[in-house]
Short mmCIF file of the N, C-alpha and C atoms (twelve columns), coordinates in Angstrom:
data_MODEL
# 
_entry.id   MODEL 
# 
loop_
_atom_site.group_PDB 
_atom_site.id 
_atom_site.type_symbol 
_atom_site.label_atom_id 
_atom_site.label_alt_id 
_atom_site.label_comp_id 
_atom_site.label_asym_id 
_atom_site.label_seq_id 
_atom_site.Cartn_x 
_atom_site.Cartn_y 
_atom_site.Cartn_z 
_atom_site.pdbx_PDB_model_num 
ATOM 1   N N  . UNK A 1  -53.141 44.407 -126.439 1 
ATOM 2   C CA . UNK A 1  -52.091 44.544 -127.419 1 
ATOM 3   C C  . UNK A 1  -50.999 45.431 -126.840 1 
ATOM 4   N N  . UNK A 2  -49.773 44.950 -127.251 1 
ATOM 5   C CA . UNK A 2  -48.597 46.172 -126.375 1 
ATOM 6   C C  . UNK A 2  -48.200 45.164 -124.754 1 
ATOM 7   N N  . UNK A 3  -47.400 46.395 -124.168 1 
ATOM 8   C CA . UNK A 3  -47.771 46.724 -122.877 1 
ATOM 9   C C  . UNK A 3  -47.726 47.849 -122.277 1 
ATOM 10  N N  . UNK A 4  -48.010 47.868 -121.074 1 
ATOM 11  C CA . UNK A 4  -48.643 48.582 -120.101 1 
ATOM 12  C C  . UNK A 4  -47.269 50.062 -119.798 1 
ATOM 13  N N  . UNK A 5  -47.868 50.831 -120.231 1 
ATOM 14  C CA . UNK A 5  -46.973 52.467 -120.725 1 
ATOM 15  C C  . UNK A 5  -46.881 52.980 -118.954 1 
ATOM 16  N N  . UNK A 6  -45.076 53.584 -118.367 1 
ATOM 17  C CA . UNK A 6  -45.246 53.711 -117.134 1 
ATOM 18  C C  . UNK A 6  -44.661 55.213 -117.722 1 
ATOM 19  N N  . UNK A 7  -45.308 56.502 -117.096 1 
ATOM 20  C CA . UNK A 7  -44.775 57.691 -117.284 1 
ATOM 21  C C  . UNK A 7  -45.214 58.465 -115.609 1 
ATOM 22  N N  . UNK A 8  -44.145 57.743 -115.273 1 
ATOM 23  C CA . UNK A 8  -44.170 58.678 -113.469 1 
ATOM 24  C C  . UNK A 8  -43.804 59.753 -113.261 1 
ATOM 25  N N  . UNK A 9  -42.654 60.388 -114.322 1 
ATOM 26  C CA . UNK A 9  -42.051 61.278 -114.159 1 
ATOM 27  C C  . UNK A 9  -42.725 62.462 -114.633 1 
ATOM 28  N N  . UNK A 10 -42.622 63.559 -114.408 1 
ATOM 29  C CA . UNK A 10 -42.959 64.850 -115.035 1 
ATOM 30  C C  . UNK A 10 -42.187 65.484 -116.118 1 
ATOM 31  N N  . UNK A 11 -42.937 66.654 -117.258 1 
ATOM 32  C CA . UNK A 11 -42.544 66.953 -118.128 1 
ATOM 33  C C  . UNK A 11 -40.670 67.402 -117.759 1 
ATOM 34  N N  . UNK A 12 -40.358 67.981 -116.580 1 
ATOM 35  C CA . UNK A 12 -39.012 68.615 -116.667 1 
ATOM 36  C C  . UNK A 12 -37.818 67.294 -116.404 1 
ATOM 37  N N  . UNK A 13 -38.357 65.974 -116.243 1 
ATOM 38  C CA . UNK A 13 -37.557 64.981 -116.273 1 
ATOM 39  C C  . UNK A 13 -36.349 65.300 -117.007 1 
ATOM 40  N N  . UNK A 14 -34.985 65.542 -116.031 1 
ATOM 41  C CA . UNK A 14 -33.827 65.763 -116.865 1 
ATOM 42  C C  . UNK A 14 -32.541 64.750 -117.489 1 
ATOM 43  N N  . UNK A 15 -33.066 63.389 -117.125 1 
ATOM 44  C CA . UNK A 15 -32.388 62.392 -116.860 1 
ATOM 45  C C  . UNK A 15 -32.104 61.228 -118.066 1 
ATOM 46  N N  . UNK A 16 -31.728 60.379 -118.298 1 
ATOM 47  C CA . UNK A 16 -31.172 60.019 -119.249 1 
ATOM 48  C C  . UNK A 16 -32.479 59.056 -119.780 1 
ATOM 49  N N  . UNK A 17 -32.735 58.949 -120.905 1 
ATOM 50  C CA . UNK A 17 -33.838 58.296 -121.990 1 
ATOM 51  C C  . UNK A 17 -32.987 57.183 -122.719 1 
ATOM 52  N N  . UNK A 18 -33.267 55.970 -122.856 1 
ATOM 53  C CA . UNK A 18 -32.833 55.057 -123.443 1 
ATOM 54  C C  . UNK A 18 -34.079 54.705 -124.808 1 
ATOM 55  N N  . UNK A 19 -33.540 54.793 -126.299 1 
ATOM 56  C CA . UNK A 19 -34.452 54.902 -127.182 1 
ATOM 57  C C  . UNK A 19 -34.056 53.530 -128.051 1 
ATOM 58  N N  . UNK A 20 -34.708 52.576 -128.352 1 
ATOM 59  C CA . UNK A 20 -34.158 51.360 -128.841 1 
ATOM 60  C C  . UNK A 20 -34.842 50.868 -130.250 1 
ATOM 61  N N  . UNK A 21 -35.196 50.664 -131.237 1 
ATOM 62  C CA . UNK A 21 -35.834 50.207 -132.470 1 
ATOM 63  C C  . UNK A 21 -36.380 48.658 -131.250 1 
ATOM 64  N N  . UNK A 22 -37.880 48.297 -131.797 1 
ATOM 65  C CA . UNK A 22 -38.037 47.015 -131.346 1 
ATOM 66  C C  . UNK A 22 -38.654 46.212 -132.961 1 
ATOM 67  N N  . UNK A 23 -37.671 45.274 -132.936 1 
ATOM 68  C CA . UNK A 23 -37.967 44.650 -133.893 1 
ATOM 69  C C  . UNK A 23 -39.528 43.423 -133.956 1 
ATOM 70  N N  . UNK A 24 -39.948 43.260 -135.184 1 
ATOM 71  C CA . UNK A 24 -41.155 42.985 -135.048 1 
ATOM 72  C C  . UNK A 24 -41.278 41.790 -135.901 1 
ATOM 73  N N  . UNK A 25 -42.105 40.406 -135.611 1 
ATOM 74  C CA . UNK A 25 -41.434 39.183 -136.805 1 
ATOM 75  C C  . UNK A 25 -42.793 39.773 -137.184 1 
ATOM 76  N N  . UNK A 26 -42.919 38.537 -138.648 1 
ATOM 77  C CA . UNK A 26 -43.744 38.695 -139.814 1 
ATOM 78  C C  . UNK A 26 -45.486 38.685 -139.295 1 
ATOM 79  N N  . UNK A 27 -45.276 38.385 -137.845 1 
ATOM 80  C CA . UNK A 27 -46.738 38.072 -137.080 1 
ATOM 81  C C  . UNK A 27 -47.118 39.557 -136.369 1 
ATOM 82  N N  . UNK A 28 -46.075 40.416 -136.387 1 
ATOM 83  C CA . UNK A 28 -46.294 41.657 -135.626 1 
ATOM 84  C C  . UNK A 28 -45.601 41.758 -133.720 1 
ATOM 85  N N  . UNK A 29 -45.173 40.191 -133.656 1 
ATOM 86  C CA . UNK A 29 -44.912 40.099 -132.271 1 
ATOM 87  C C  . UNK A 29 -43.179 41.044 -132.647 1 
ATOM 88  N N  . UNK A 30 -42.687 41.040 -130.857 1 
ATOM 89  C CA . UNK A 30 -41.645 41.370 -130.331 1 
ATOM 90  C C  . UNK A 30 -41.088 39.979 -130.103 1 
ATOM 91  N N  . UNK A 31 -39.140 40.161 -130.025 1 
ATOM 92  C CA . UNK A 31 -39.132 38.724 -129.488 1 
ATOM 93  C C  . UNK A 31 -39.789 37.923 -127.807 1 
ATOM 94  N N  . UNK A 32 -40.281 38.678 -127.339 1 
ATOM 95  C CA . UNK A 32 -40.933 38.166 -125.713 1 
ATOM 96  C C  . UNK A 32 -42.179 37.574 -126.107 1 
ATOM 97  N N  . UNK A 33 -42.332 37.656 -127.337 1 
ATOM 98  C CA . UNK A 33 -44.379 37.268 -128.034 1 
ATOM 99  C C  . UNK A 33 -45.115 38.039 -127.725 1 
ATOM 100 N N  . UNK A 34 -44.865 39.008 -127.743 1 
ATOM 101 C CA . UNK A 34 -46.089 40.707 -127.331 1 
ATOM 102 C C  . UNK A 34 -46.276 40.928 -128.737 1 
ATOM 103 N N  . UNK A 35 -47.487 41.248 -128.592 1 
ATOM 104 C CA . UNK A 35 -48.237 41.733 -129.842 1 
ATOM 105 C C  . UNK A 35 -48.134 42.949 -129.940 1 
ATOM 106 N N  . UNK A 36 -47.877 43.478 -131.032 1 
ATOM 107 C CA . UNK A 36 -47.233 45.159 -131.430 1 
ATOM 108 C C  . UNK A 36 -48.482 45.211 -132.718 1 
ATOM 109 N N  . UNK A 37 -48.993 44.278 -133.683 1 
ATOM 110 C CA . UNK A 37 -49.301 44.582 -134.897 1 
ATOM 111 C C  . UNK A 37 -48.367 44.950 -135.676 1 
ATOM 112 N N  . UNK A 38 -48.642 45.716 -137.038 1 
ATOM 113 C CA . UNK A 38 -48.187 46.450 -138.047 1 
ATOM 114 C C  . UNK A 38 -47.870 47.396 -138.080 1 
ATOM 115 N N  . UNK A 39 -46.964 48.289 -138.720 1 
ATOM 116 C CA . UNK A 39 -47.435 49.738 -139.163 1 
ATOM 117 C C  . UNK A 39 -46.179 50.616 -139.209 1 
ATOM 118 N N  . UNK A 40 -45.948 51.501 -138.368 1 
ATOM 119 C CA . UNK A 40 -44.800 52.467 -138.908 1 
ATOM 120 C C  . UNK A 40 -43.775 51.707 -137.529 1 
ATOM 121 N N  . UNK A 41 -42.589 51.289 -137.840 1 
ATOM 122 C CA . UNK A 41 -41.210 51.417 -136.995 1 
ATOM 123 C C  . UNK A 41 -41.925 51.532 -135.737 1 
ATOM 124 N N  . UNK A 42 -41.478 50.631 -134.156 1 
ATOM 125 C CA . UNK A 42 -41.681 50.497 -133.582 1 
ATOM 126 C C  . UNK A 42 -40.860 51.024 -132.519 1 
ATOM 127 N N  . UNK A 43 -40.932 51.594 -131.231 1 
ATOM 128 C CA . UNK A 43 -38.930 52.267 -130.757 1 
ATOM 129 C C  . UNK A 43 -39.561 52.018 -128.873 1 
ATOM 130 N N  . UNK A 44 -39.059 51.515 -128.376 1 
ATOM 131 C CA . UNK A 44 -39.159 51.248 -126.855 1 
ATOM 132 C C  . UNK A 44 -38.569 52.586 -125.705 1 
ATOM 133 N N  . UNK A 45 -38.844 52.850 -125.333 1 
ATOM 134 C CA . UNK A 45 -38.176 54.580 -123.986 1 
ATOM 135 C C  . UNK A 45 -38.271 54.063 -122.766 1 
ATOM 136 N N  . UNK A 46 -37.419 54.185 -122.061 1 
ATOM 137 C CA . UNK A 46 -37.471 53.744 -120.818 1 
ATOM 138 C C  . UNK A 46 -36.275 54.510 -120.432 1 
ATOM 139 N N  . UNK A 47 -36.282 54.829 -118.634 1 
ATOM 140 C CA . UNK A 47 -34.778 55.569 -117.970 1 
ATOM 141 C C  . UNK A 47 -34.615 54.560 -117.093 1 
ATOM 142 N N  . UNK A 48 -33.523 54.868 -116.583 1 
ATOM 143 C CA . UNK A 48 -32.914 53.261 -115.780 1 
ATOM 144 C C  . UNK A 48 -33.482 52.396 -114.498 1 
ATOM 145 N N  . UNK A 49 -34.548 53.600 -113.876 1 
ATOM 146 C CA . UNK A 49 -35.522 53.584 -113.044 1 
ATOM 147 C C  . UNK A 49 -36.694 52.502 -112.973 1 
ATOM 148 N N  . UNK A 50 -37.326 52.527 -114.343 1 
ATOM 149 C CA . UNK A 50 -38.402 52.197 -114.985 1 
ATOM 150 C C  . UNK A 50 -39.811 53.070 -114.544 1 
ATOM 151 N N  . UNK A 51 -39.504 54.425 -114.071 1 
ATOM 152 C CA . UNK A 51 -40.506 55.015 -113.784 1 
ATOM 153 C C  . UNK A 51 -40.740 56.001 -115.005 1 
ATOM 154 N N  . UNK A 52 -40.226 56.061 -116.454 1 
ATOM 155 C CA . UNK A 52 -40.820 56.140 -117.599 1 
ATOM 156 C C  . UNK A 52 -40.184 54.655 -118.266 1 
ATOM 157 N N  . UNK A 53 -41.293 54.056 -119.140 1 
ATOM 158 C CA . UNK A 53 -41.749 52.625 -120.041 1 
ATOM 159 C C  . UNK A 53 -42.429 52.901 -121.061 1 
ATOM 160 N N  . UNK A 54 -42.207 53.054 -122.048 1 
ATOM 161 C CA . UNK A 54 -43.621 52.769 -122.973 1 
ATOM 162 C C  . UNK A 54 -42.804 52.660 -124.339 1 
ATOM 163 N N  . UNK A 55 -43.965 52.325 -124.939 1 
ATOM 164 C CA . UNK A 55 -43.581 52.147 -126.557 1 
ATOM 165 C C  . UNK A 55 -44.109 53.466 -127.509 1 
ATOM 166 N N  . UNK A 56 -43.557 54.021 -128.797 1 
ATOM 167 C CA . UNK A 56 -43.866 54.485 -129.990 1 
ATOM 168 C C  . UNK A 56 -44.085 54.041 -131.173 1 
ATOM 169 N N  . UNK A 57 -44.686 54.482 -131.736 1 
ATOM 170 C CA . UNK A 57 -44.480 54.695 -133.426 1 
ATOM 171 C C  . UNK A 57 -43.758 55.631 -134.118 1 
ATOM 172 N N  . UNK A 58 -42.748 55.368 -134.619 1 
ATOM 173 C CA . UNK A 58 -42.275 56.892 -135.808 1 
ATOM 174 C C  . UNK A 58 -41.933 55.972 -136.687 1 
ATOM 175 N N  . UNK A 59 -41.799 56.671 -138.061 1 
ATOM 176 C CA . UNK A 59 -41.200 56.271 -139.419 1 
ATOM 177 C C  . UNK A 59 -39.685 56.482 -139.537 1 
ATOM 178 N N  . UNK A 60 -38.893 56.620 -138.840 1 
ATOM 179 C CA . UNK A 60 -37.575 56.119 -138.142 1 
ATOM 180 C C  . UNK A 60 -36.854 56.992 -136.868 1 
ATOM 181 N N  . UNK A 61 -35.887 56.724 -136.643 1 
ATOM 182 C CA . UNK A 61 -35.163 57.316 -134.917 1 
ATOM 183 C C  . UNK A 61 -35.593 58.561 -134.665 1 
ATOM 184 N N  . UNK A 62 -35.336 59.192 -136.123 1 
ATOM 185 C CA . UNK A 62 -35.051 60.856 -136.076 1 
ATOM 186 C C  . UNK A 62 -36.809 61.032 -135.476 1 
ATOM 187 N N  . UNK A 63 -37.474 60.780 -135.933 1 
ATOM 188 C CA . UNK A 63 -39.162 61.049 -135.630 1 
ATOM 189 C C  . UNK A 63 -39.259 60.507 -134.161 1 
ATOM 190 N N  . UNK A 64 -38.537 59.405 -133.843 1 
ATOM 191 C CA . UNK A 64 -39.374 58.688 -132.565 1 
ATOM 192 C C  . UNK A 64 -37.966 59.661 -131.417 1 
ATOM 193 N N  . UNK A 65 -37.115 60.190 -132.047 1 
ATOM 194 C CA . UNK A 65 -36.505 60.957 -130.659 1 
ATOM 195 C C  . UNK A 65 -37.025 62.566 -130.393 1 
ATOM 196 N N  . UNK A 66 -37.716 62.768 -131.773 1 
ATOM 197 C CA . UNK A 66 -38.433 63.999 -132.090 1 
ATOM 198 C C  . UNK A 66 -39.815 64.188 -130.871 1 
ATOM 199 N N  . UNK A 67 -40.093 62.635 -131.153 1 
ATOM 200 C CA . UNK A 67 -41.502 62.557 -129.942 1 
ATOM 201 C C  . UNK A 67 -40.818 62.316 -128.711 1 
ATOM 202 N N  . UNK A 68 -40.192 62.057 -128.492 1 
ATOM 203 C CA . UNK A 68 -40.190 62.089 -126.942 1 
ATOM 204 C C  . UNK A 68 -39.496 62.726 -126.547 1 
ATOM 205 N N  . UNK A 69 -38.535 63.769 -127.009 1 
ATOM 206 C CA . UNK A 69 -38.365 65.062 -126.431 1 
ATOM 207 C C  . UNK A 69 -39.730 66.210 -126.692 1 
ATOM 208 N N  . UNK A 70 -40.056 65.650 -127.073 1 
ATOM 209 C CA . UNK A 70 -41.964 66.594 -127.130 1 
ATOM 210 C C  . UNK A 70 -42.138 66.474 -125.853 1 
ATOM 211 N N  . UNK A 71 -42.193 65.253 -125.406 1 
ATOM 212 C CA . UNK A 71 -42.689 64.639 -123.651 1 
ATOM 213 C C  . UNK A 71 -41.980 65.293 -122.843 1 
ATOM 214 N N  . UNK A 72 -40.338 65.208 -123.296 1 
ATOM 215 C CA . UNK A 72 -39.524 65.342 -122.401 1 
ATOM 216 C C  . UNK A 72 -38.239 65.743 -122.595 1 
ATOM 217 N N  . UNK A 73 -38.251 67.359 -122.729 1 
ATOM 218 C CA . UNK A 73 -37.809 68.029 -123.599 1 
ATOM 219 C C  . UNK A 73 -36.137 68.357 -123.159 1 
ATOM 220 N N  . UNK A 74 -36.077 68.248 -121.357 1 
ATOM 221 C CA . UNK A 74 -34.953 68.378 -120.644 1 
ATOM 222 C C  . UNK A 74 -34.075 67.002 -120.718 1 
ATOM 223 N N  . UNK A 75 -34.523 65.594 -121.165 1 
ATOM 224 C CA . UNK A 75 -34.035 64.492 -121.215 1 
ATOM 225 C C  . UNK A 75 -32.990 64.502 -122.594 1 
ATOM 226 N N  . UNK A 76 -31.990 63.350 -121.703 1 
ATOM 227 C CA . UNK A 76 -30.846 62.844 -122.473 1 
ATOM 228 C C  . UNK A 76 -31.286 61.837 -123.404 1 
ATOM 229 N N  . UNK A 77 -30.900 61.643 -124.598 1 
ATOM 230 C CA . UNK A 77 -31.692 60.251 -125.462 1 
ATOM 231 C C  . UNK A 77 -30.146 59.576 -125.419 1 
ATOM 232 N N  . UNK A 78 -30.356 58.453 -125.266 1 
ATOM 233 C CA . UNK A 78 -29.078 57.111 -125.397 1 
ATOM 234 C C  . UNK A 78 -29.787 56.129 -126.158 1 
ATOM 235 N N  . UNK A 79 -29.073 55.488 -127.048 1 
ATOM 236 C CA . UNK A 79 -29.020 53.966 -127.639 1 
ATOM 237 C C  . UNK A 79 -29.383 52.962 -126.181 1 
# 
């Protein structure tokens, strides 16, 4: 289920974070047909590298940019 979460970088990663809502149809997929399931708001992170990837859960932006400056506290968040 998902995919495969890439976090190469270390906590002082100062570099720019791209934070995106991934929308989810009535089956739980993404539009690529990845299975996400149900549940709270879905949000994609990745830097331009792809040596951080992965997906969240928060109950909207403010929560899911809340978590990943937890991770990565020196990083830029972008749309």
């Amino acid at each position: 289920m998902g995919r495969r979460s890439v976090l190469e970088e270390d906590k002082d990663y100062s570099g720019v974070l791209f934070l995106q809502y991934v929308r989810l149809n009535s089956g739980g997929y993404d539009k690529n047909g990845t299975y996400f399931g149900h549940g709270s708001r879905l949000y994609w992170c990745a830097n331009e590298t792809g040596t951080i990837d992965f997906m969240l859960r928060a109950s909207d932006r403010a929560d899911a940019r809340e978590q990943l400056l937890k991770e990565f506290p020196k990083a830029k968040v972008r749309r």
